Amino acid sequence: MLYINCPHCGMRSQNEFSYGGDASVKRPELNKEVSDQEWDDFVYNRKSLRGKHLELWQHVSGCRQWIKVERDTATHEIFRTFKADEEVA
Amino acid sequence: MTQAFRIENGGLINREKKLSFKFNGKTYFGYEGDTLASALLANGVHLVGRSFKYHRPRGFFGAGVDEPYAVVQLYRNGETEPNIKATEQELFEGLEAKSVNCWPSVNFDIGAINNFLRIFLPAGFYYKTFMWPKSFWYRIYEPFIRKAAGLGVASTKHDNERYEHKYEYCDLLIAGSGPSGLAGAYAAAKNGAKVILAEDKPRFGGSLLTSDVNIGNQSGKDWADGIVAELKTMPNVVVKNRSQIFGYYDHNMLVMSEKVSDHLPSTKKYHPNKRLWYIRAKEVLISSGSIERPIVFGNNDTPGVMLSSAAKEYLKVYGVLVGRKPLVFTNNDSGYETAIEFKKHGVDPVVLDSRENPVSEIIDEAKNLGINIKNSYVVVAAQGYKKVKSADIASISENKKQLGKIENVQCDCICVSGFWTPTIHLASQSGNKTKFKEEIDAFVPGQSKQNEITLGAANGVFSLEETLKTSFTAGSELSKKITENDNKIAIPNVVEKKSSQHDKFWCVPLPKGKNYKRFLDFQNDVAVSDIEIALREGYRSIEHVKRYTTLGMATDQGKTSNLNGLQLVSEIENKVVPAVGHTTFRPPYTPVSIGAIVGREVGKHSKPTRKSPMHSWHEKNNAVFVDAGVWLRPRYYRRGNENLFEGSKREAKNVRTNVGVCDVTTLGKIDIKGPDAAELLNRVYTNAWLKLPVGKARYGVMLREDGIVMDDGTTTRISENHYHMTTTTAQAANVLSHLEYYLQLVWPELNVNVVSTTEQWAGAAIAGPKSRDLLQKLFPNSDVSNEGLPFMGYMEGDLFGVKARIYRISFSGELAYEVNVESDYGNFMWEKIIEVGEEFNIQPYGTEALSTLRIEMGHVAGSELDGRTIPFDNALEGLVSKKKDFIGKRSLQRSAFIAEDRQRIVGVVPLDKQTSIPEGSHLVKDDKAPLPNPKLGHISASCWSVEYDNPFSLAILKDGKNMIGQKLFAMSPLKNKVIPVEIVSSHYVDPKGERVRS
Ligand SMILES: [Zn+2]
């Protein structure tokens, strides 16, 4: 079970969180012309990386905040966590 | 029965307390502190089972967790449990156990014929033979294999035992209470660290219980007892025996199974049988010790052949002699310790040492005691069927290839020591890449992966002095990091005998002309010849060899067999052992009861149960409940002998003719506040929301980004910047997360707050032509006329002194209202509605009638919004705005979603107006078409229309728009039904929607 550092609450076990997928995906702006390819990339296409991956988790049984977690998908090592509005350098 | 093999004095058992127990129906006696194994051995019982494949007789091989043979079926307090290791099961008064793997009995076993047919049962036999013909598998092969093999029988009864889960956090978790664990725990505890010390056996001390050493002028055992006693008094230390740490998971999470009651005749009231601990440790000290490994020789599975360390443990801990004419076969000094113990108790052992001329203190002591020692000697084969009667022994050449002349010597047990294998399972599970250590011919942990350190024998260090030194230091250092205390601890003096180098020898060659079975894996019957076959047939990877031969795949997970298997593969392949590599260690280290894993989450505790505030009223009024997600909802209220069909029909009809009331508390409710609330709704719903006036409700549909309908519901504008959203019962949690996702991550600029208020409001839907009359009586001071409270209107009202929210919305398609009050007043509201509604013939209605009402109106619900449909499919395209953008809009342009013959909701009526159509039936054009019959659509929901008094269903049908009036067939192969049907409009009742506006 992972041990995730919620930037709002501190270290909490994985069973308080739910997974939200790739955090690097950016939703196209509303009311903007979007090509089929662009839209498919947003909705469906994911890299499914092996290694360092920035992903979304929601602290559903805690503060209910969505957070970003930098995690190695192969080793499960967690490097850093960020608030939703924090820029990831 | 006398305990003929129990020595007069000695051992750690309580001779004051005699216990009786039964094995295979026969009564024996033992003492408190015995294991089932030690008690049986005390009575001279060596035959405990039969092996898995050849059904050869099986005795005891070890004295603990590594035991491969002595697996029994246990009976305790009216329950039975399979696969219990007799070496781990503590004796209690009245214990009963039986052998497994024996049919019909341990002494006469039909499967043993496999032993004589073993030439036909080599590696991969099961794969090769039982694969064809395929039809034979279920009828012939499987029943036979199941009866002839298998390990014990699982109980089919309900398990009345209770199992608990516990979450714990600590600074330092220590796996194993041998010298290393005790030293580490003590040093860390003295620094104020929060320590958990876990020992899988009942007694603390590990190897100190049986070794002849001195620590700080005390015997090893006395020193251990002193340390444990002191640790137990410290508030920052948890000391647990009978507790096996079996898994090392991510981020220093370890799981431990504590046997709370297995050693007692029955579980004490309110106590669990087992407790599963989830422990998050800052640091972990793995002090799991080592397991002696066998030397492979002919018939080495005969009862009476056992590990030398086990023989010593039976003698020193339990006061039991495993034999009176022991042969000790060793390649290192450990065998001598066992021989010396025998000698001290008046038994004359013979030691066969494969080494030519070993010299050490221990060997000198053995010599001085007059023990008969034969150097460069080996056991070639054990003789005897159900018990060792003698041994064929021979001298061996220096290169270990040539045997001398074979002699036969009488003996009643063979104690074998092939040196020690560190128990690296936990370290390996943590992700630690292990490395091969040449000096000990075994793997040890490499670079730490998580916050773990492995010390002592588990790390391949067999010197007590070094173990204590490193462990005290590690305990201090690890705890200092955490507590910042630095209490110095004096490391005690150690007196131990120095050992000489072990012999790199693990397998005795076969003598000319003999074809003895030489076993590697004792539980799965994997012999040297099986590995040879696998390699000959081209298997190379050790993982493949393991699976093909089943080496190391039994319940002991190869604790005594893995390394010898590796040695063999490396020898045949002419590779070094590290190049062959070992198979992956996976949790659990030792079998864990399913009950312990499941814990308390059984039966009604397997998920939470949510009840509305009106639940007790429903109960009192004969509600038959149904699970709706985690909620319990009334399905119908039974009157007399009514069944579901009759009851729900009555309730639905009463809504259509009079008035009914339904508990809708379970609907998801989300409170939305903020200046940008309308903008948020406008983005998440497909229709327009910017112009909804205060005091008005609107129906909305929300999509996922892929264009699929996610949920529907009404949202009401309570005041300028305040909205009340409702969701379906099932999607409540998902919708809230969905809104939070967009507000926090995608559109943080929107100034809106959302919070779930599902549990804050109790809800009652009042529906039927007489609902307005009832409402007027409930709220005499409010104007609830069609003008005062029009369709989709909202107002607040005073319900006999309780503040209520009144929404004029309808799911049933009738004139209807929904009244909400704060949850605590839910029951009050409900009783008032029933009381006042009496004169209008009110009846409560459940979810079944609710379904009937919505189905015949063509209102969609979860069975249509099933994660595969878009708004058009549900005839909701009128709610999709063409002007504004919203979540999922772009996806609706996908070619499949705008296809001419796109699926769409329709109504379905059986031609005979009699036969109900099973939900899930497929709609086809031709019921006689060859399979697979092209599917045009499926029945999503079925009911008995109370309006027309005939069956009616909804379906999602290809090109549904142009299919009205067509005749098709509804086929349900599952229910063996073919029903001719006509396709009609999904709006079966009141297609113009006049009633809701009346
Ligand atoms: Zn949090």
JSON list of C-alpha atoms in Angstrom, two decimals, chain B residues 533-685:
[
{"chain": "B", "resi": 533, "resn": "ILE", "atom": "CA", "xyz": [14.34, -34.22, -17.29]},
{"chain": "B", "resi": 534, "resn": "ALA", "atom": "CA", "xyz": [13.21, -30.58, -17.35]},
{"chain": "B", "resi": 535, "resn": "LEU", "atom": "CA", "xyz": [16.66, -29.44, -18.40]},
{"chain": "B", "resi": 536, "resn": "ARG", "atom": "CA", "xyz": [16.90, -32.22, -20.98]},
{"chain": "B", "resi": 537, "resn": "GLU", "atom": "CA", "xyz": [13.60, -31.11, -22.43]},
{"chain": "B", "resi": 538, "resn": "GLY", "atom": "CA", "xyz": [14.98, -27.63, -22.94]},
{"chain": "B", "resi": 539, "resn": "TYR", "atom": "CA", "xyz": [13.79, -25.65, -19.94]},
{"chain": "B", "resi": 540, "resn": "ARG", "atom": "CA", "xyz": [16.49, -23.16, -19.02]},
{"chain": "B", "resi": 541, "resn": "SER", "atom": "CA", "xyz": [15.09, -20.28, -16.97]},
{"chain": "B", "resi": 542, "resn": "ILE", "atom": "CA", "xyz": [14.87, -21.23, -13.30]},
{"chain": "B", "resi": 543, "resn": "GLU", "atom": "CA", "xyz": [11.33, -19.77, -13.29]},
{"chain": "B", "resi": 544, "resn": "HIS", "atom": "CA", "xyz": [10.33, -22.23, -16.03]},
{"chain": "B", "resi": 545, "resn": "VAL", "atom": "CA", "xyz": [12.06, -25.18, -14.38]},
{"chain": "B", "resi": 546, "resn": "LYS", "atom": "CA", "xyz": [10.17, -24.31, -11.20]},
{"chain": "B", "resi": 547, "resn": "ARG", "atom": "CA", "xyz": [6.79, -24.29, -12.91]},
{"chain": "B", "resi": 548, "resn": "TYR", "atom": "CA", "xyz": [7.42, -27.39, -15.01]},
{"chain": "B", "resi": 549, "resn": "THR", "atom": "CA", "xyz": [8.63, -29.52, -12.11]},
{"chain": "B", "resi": 550, "resn": "THR", "atom": "CA", "xyz": [6.68, -27.68, -9.34]},
{"chain": "B", "resi": 551, "resn": "LEU", "atom": "CA", "xyz": [9.95, -27.35, -7.39]},
{"chain": "B", "resi": 552, "resn": "GLY", "atom": "CA", "xyz": [9.38, -24.95, -4.52]},
{"chain": "B", "resi": 553, "resn": "MET", "atom": "CA", "xyz": [5.71, -24.45, -5.34]},
{"chain": "B", "resi": 554, "resn": "ALA", "atom": "CA", "xyz": [4.23, -26.29, -2.37]},
{"chain": "B", "resi": 555, "resn": "THR", "atom": "CA", "xyz": [2.91, -24.66, 0.78]},
{"chain": "B", "resi": 556, "resn": "ASP", "atom": "CA", "xyz": [6.41, -24.53, 2.28]},
{"chain": "B", "resi": 557, "resn": "GLN", "atom": "CA", "xyz": [7.47, -22.51, -0.78]},
{"chain": "B", "resi": 558, "resn": "GLY", "atom": "CA", "xyz": [10.72, -24.38, -1.10]},
{"chain": "B", "resi": 559, "resn": "LYS", "atom": "CA", "xyz": [12.24, -23.19, 2.16]},
{"chain": "B", "resi": 560, "resn": "THR", "atom": "CA", "xyz": [14.41, -26.30, 2.30]},
{"chain": "B", "resi": 561, "resn": "SER", "atom": "CA", "xyz": [14.55, -27.10, -1.42]},
{"chain": "B", "resi": 562, "resn": "ASN", "atom": "CA", "xyz": [15.29, -23.95, -3.41]},
{"chain": "B", "resi": 563, "resn": "LEU", "atom": "CA", "xyz": [19.04, -23.78, -2.98]},
{"chain": "B", "resi": 564, "resn": "ASN", "atom": "CA", "xyz": [19.68, -27.44, -3.65]},
{"chain": "B", "resi": 565, "resn": "GLY", "atom": "CA", "xyz": [17.55, -27.12, -6.78]},
{"chain": "B", "resi": 566, "resn": "LEU", "atom": "CA", "xyz": [19.68, -24.19, -7.89]},
{"chain": "B", "resi": 567, "resn": "GLN", "atom": "CA", "xyz": [22.86, -26.10, -7.18]},
{"chain": "B", "resi": 568, "resn": "LEU", "atom": "CA", "xyz": [21.64, -28.94, -9.37]},
{"chain": "B", "resi": 569, "resn": "VAL", "atom": "CA", "xyz": [20.65, -26.68, -12.26]},
{"chain": "B", "resi": 570, "resn": "SER", "atom": "CA", "xyz": [23.94, -24.82, -12.10]},
{"chain": "B", "resi": 571, "resn": "GLU", "atom": "CA", "xyz": [25.86, -28.09, -12.04]},
{"chain": "B", "resi": 572, "resn": "ILE", "atom": "CA", "xyz": [24.08, -29.61, -15.05]},
{"chain": "B", "resi": 573, "resn": "GLU", "atom": "CA", "xyz": [24.15, -26.33, -16.95]},
{"chain": "B", "resi": 574, "resn": "ASN", "atom": "CA", "xyz": [27.75, -25.77, -15.95]},
{"chain": "B", "resi": 575, "resn": "LYS", "atom": "CA", "xyz": [26.98, -22.31, -14.68]},
{"chain": "B", "resi": 576, "resn": "VAL", "atom": "CA", "xyz": [27.64, -20.66, -11.34]},
{"chain": "B", "resi": 577, "resn": "VAL", "atom": "CA", "xyz": [24.63, -20.41, -9.02]},
{"chain": "B", "resi": 578, "resn": "PRO", "atom": "CA", "xyz": [24.28, -16.61, -9.20]},
{"chain": "B", "resi": 579, "resn": "ALA", "atom": "CA", "xyz": [24.09, -16.89, -13.00]},
{"chain": "B", "resi": 580, "resn": "VAL", "atom": "CA", "xyz": [21.15, -19.24, -12.67]},
{"chain": "B", "resi": 581, "resn": "GLY", "atom": "CA", "xyz": [19.56, -16.89, -10.14]},
{"chain": "B", "resi": 582, "resn": "HIS", "atom": "CA", "xyz": [16.77, -17.71, -7.73]},
{"chain": "B", "resi": 583, "resn": "THR", "atom": "CA", "xyz": [13.06, -17.57, -8.30]},
{"chain": "B", "resi": 584, "resn": "THR", "atom": "CA", "xyz": [11.16, -14.54, -7.04]},
{"chain": "B", "resi": 585, "resn": "PHE", "atom": "CA", "xyz": [10.09, -14.50, -3.40]},
{"chain": "B", "resi": 586, "resn": "ARG", "atom": "CA", "xyz": [6.53, -13.34, -3.11]},
{"chain": "B", "resi": 587, "resn": "PRO", "atom": "CA", "xyz": [4.34, -12.74, -0.09]},
{"chain": "B", "resi": 588, "resn": "PRO", "atom": "CA", "xyz": [3.04, -14.44, 1.93]},
{"chain": "B", "resi": 589, "resn": "TYR", "atom": "CA", "xyz": [6.17, -15.98, 3.45]},
{"chain": "B", "resi": 590, "resn": "THR", "atom": "CA", "xyz": [4.00, -18.70, 4.92]},
{"chain": "B", "resi": 591, "resn": "PRO", "atom": "CA", "xyz": [0.32, -19.53, 4.26]},
{"chain": "B", "resi": 592, "resn": "VAL", "atom": "CA", "xyz": [-2.17, -17.11, 5.83]},
{"chain": "B", "resi": 593, "resn": "SER", "atom": "CA", "xyz": [-5.79, -18.01, 6.61]},
{"chain": "B", "resi": 594, "resn": "ILE", "atom": "CA", "xyz": [-8.31, -16.52, 4.24]},
{"chain": "B", "resi": 595, "resn": "GLY", "atom": "CA", "xyz": [-10.30, -15.56, 7.34]},
{"chain": "B", "resi": 596, "resn": "ALA", "atom": "CA", "xyz": [-7.45, -13.36, 8.57]},
{"chain": "B", "resi": 597, "resn": "ILE", "atom": "CA", "xyz": [-7.16, -11.65, 5.20]},
{"chain": "B", "resi": 598, "resn": "VAL", "atom": "CA", "xyz": [-10.88, -10.97, 4.99]},
{"chain": "B", "resi": 599, "resn": "GLY", "atom": "CA", "xyz": [-11.10, -9.80, 8.59]},
{"chain": "B", "resi": 600, "resn": "ARG", "atom": "CA", "xyz": [-14.42, -8.41, 9.75]},
{"chain": "B", "resi": 601, "resn": "GLU", "atom": "CA", "xyz": [-15.60, -7.62, 6.23]},
{"chain": "B", "resi": 602, "resn": "VAL", "atom": "CA", "xyz": [-17.92, -10.59, 5.93]},
{"chain": "B", "resi": 603, "resn": "GLY", "atom": "CA", "xyz": [-21.67, -10.90, 5.50]},
{"chain": "B", "resi": 604, "resn": "LYS", "atom": "CA", "xyz": [-23.43, -7.63, 6.10]},
{"chain": "B", "resi": 605, "resn": "HIS", "atom": "CA", "xyz": [-20.12, -6.06, 7.10]},
{"chain": "B", "resi": 606, "resn": "SER", "atom": "CA", "xyz": [-18.68, -6.55, 3.63]},
{"chain": "B", "resi": 607, "resn": "LYS", "atom": "CA", "xyz": [-19.91, -3.07, 2.76]},
{"chain": "B", "resi": 608, "resn": "PRO", "atom": "CA", "xyz": [-21.38, -0.20, 4.75]},
{"chain": "B", "resi": 609, "resn": "THR", "atom": "CA", "xyz": [-25.16, -0.13, 5.09]},
{"chain": "B", "resi": 610, "resn": "ARG", "atom": "CA", "xyz": [-26.85, 3.23, 4.76]},
{"chain": "B", "resi": 611, "resn": "LYS", "atom": "CA", "xyz": [-30.39, 3.71, 5.97]},
{"chain": "B", "resi": 612, "resn": "SER", "atom": "CA", "xyz": [-32.69, 6.69, 5.53]},
{"chain": "B", "resi": 613, "resn": "PRO", "atom": "CA", "xyz": [-34.11, 8.43, 8.60]},
{"chain": "B", "resi": 614, "resn": "MET", "atom": "CA", "xyz": [-37.44, 6.79, 7.76]},
{"chain": "B", "resi": 615, "resn": "HIS", "atom": "CA", "xyz": [-35.99, 3.30, 7.83]},
{"chain": "B", "resi": 616, "resn": "SER", "atom": "CA", "xyz": [-37.65, 2.18, 11.05]},
{"chain": "B", "resi": 617, "resn": "TRP", "atom": "CA", "xyz": [-41.05, 3.29, 9.74]},
{"chain": "B", "resi": 618, "resn": "HIS", "atom": "CA", "xyz": [-40.49, 1.18, 6.62]},
{"chain": "B", "resi": 619, "resn": "GLU", "atom": "CA", "xyz": [-39.53, -1.77, 8.78]},
{"chain": "B", "resi": 620, "resn": "LYS", "atom": "CA", "xyz": [-42.62, -1.42, 10.92]},
{"chain": "B", "resi": 621, "resn": "ASN", "atom": "CA", "xyz": [-44.79, -1.28, 7.82]},
{"chain": "B", "resi": 622, "resn": "ASN", "atom": "CA", "xyz": [-43.65, -4.53, 6.23]},
{"chain": "B", "resi": 623, "resn": "ALA", "atom": "CA", "xyz": [-41.22, -3.09, 3.75]},
{"chain": "B", "resi": 624, "resn": "VAL", "atom": "CA", "xyz": [-39.26, -5.68, 1.79]},
{"chain": "B", "resi": 625, "resn": "PHE", "atom": "CA", "xyz": [-35.83, -4.12, 1.35]},
{"chain": "B", "resi": 626, "resn": "VAL", "atom": "CA", "xyz": [-33.45, -4.15, -1.58]},
{"chain": "B", "resi": 627, "resn": "ASP", "atom": "CA", "xyz": [-29.79, -3.14, -1.80]},
{"chain": "B", "resi": 628, "resn": "ALA", "atom": "CA", "xyz": [-29.42, 0.03, -3.82]},
{"chain": "B", "resi": 629, "resn": "GLY", "atom": "CA", "xyz": [-25.67, 0.59, -3.84]},
{"chain": "B", "resi": 630, "resn": "VAL", "atom": "CA", "xyz": [-24.84, 0.85, -0.16]},
{"chain": "B", "resi": 631, "resn": "TRP", "atom": "CA", "xyz": [-28.39, 1.96, 0.69]},
{"chain": "B", "resi": 632, "resn": "LEU", "atom": "CA", "xyz": [-31.20, -0.23, 1.89]},
{"chain": "B", "resi": 633, "resn": "ARG", "atom": "CA", "xyz": [-34.42, 0.86, 0.17]},
{"chain": "B", "resi": 634, "resn": "PRO", "atom": "CA", "xyz": [-37.97, -0.47, 0.44]},
{"chain": "B", "resi": 635, "resn": "ARG", "atom": "CA", "xyz": [-38.73, -2.50, -2.69]},
{"chain": "B", "resi": 636, "resn": "TYR", "atom": "CA", "xyz": [-42.39, -2.76, -1.83]},
{"chain": "B", "resi": 637, "resn": "TYR", "atom": "CA", "xyz": [-44.56, -2.77, 1.27]},
{"chain": "B", "resi": 638, "resn": "ARG", "atom": "CA", "xyz": [-46.10, -6.20, 1.59]},
{"chain": "B", "resi": 639, "resn": "ARG", "atom": "CA", "xyz": [-49.76, -6.51, 2.41]},
{"chain": "B", "resi": 640, "resn": "GLY", "atom": "CA", "xyz": [-50.98, -9.94, 3.46]},
{"chain": "B", "resi": 641, "resn": "ASN", "atom": "CA", "xyz": [-49.53, -12.62, 1.22]},
{"chain": "B", "resi": 642, "resn": "GLU", "atom": "CA", "xyz": [-48.69, -10.32, -1.65]},
{"chain": "B", "resi": 643, "resn": "ASN", "atom": "CA", "xyz": [-45.63, -11.09, -3.72]},
{"chain": "B", "resi": 644, "resn": "LEU", "atom": "CA", "xyz": [-43.35, -8.51, -5.29]},
{"chain": "B", "resi": 645, "resn": "PHE", "atom": "CA", "xyz": [-45.32, -8.42, -8.53]},
{"chain": "B", "resi": 646, "resn": "GLU", "atom": "CA", "xyz": [-48.70, -7.96, -6.86]},
{"chain": "B", "resi": 647, "resn": "GLY", "atom": "CA", "xyz": [-47.48, -5.48, -4.28]},
{"chain": "B", "resi": 648, "resn": "SER", "atom": "CA", "xyz": [-45.61, -3.24, -6.69]},
{"chain": "B", "resi": 649, "resn": "LYS", "atom": "CA", "xyz": [-48.53, -3.26, -9.13]},
{"chain": "B", "resi": 650, "resn": "ARG", "atom": "CA", "xyz": [-50.90, -2.17, -6.38]},
{"chain": "B", "resi": 651, "resn": "GLU", "atom": "CA", "xyz": [-48.55, 0.61, -5.30]},
{"chain": "B", "resi": 652, "resn": "ALA", "atom": "CA", "xyz": [-47.96, 1.88, -8.85]},
{"chain": "B", "resi": 653, "resn": "LYS", "atom": "CA", "xyz": [-51.64, 1.82, -9.66]},
{"chain": "B", "resi": 654, "resn": "ASN", "atom": "CA", "xyz": [-52.39, 3.83, -6.54]},
{"chain": "B", "resi": 655, "resn": "VAL", "atom": "CA", "xyz": [-49.96, 6.51, -7.71]},
{"chain": "B", "resi": 656, "resn": "ARG", "atom": "CA", "xyz": [-51.71, 6.70, -11.07]},
{"chain": "B", "resi": 657, "resn": "THR", "atom": "CA", "xyz": [-55.16, 6.93, -9.47]},
{"chain": "B", "resi": 658, "resn": "ASN", "atom": "CA", "xyz": [-54.71, 8.51, -6.02]},
{"chain": "B", "resi": 659, "resn": "VAL", "atom": "CA", "xyz": [-51.40, 9.51, -4.43]},
{"chain": "B", "resi": 660, "resn": "GLY", "atom": "CA", "xyz": [-48.30, 7.67, -3.26]},
{"chain": "B", "resi": 661, "resn": "VAL", "atom": "CA", "xyz": [-45.22, 8.59, -1.27]},
{"chain": "B", "resi": 662, "resn": "CYS", "atom": "CA", "xyz": [-41.73, 7.29, -1.91]},
{"chain": "B", "resi": 663, "resn": "ASP", "atom": "CA", "xyz": [-38.58, 7.67, 0.19]},
{"chain": "B", "resi": 664, "resn": "VAL", "atom": "CA", "xyz": [-36.08, 9.43, -2.09]},
{"chain": "B", "resi": 665, "resn": "THR", "atom": "CA", "xyz": [-33.53, 10.31, 0.61]},
{"chain": "B", "resi": 666, "resn": "THR", "atom": "CA", "xyz": [-30.94, 8.21, -1.19]},
{"chain": "B", "resi": 667, "resn": "LEU", "atom": "CA", "xyz": [-30.71, 10.57, -4.17]},
{"chain": "B", "resi": 668, "resn": "GLY", "atom": "CA", "xyz": [-27.34, 12.28, -4.26]},
{"chain": "B", "resi": 669, "resn": "LYS", "atom": "CA", "xyz": [-27.50, 15.93, -3.25]},
{"chain": "B", "resi": 670, "resn": "ILE", "atom": "CA", "xyz": [-24.81, 18.51, -3.81]},
{"chain": "B", "resi": 671, "resn": "ASP", "atom": "CA", "xyz": [-24.91, 22.05, -2.50]},
{"chain": "B", "resi": 672, "resn": "ILE", "atom": "CA", "xyz": [-23.36, 24.52, -4.93]},
{"chain": "B", "resi": 673, "resn": "LYS", "atom": "CA", "xyz": [-22.54, 28.07, -3.91]},
{"chain": "B", "resi": 674, "resn": "GLY", "atom": "CA", "xyz": [-20.64, 30.97, -5.37]},
{"chain": "B", "resi": 675, "resn": "PRO", "atom": "CA", "xyz": [-20.88, 33.78, -7.94]},
{"chain": "B", "resi": 676, "resn": "ASP", "atom": "CA", "xyz": [-19.77, 31.41, -10.75]},
{"chain": "B", "resi": 677, "resn": "ALA", "atom": "CA", "xyz": [-22.17, 28.59, -9.83]},
{"chain": "B", "resi": 678, "resn": "ALA", "atom": "CA", "xyz": [-24.35, 29.12, -12.91]},
{"chain": "B", "resi": 679, "resn": "GLU", "atom": "CA", "xyz": [-21.26, 29.14, -15.14]},
{"chain": "B", "resi": 680, "resn": "LEU", "atom": "CA", "xyz": [-20.13, 25.82, -13.65]},
{"chain": "B", "resi": 681, "resn": "LEU", "atom": "CA", "xyz": [-23.55, 24.24, -14.26]},
{"chain": "B", "resi": 682, "resn": "ASN", "atom": "CA", "xyz": [-23.52, 25.61, -17.80]},
{"chain": "B", "resi": 683, "resn": "ARG", "atom": "CA", "xyz": [-20.23, 23.83, -18.43]},
{"chain": "B", "resi": 684, "resn": "VAL", "atom": "CA", "xyz": [-21.05, 20.49, -16.85]},
{"chain": "B", "resi": 685, "resn": "TYR", "atom": "CA", "xyz": [-24.61, 20.09, -18.13]}
]
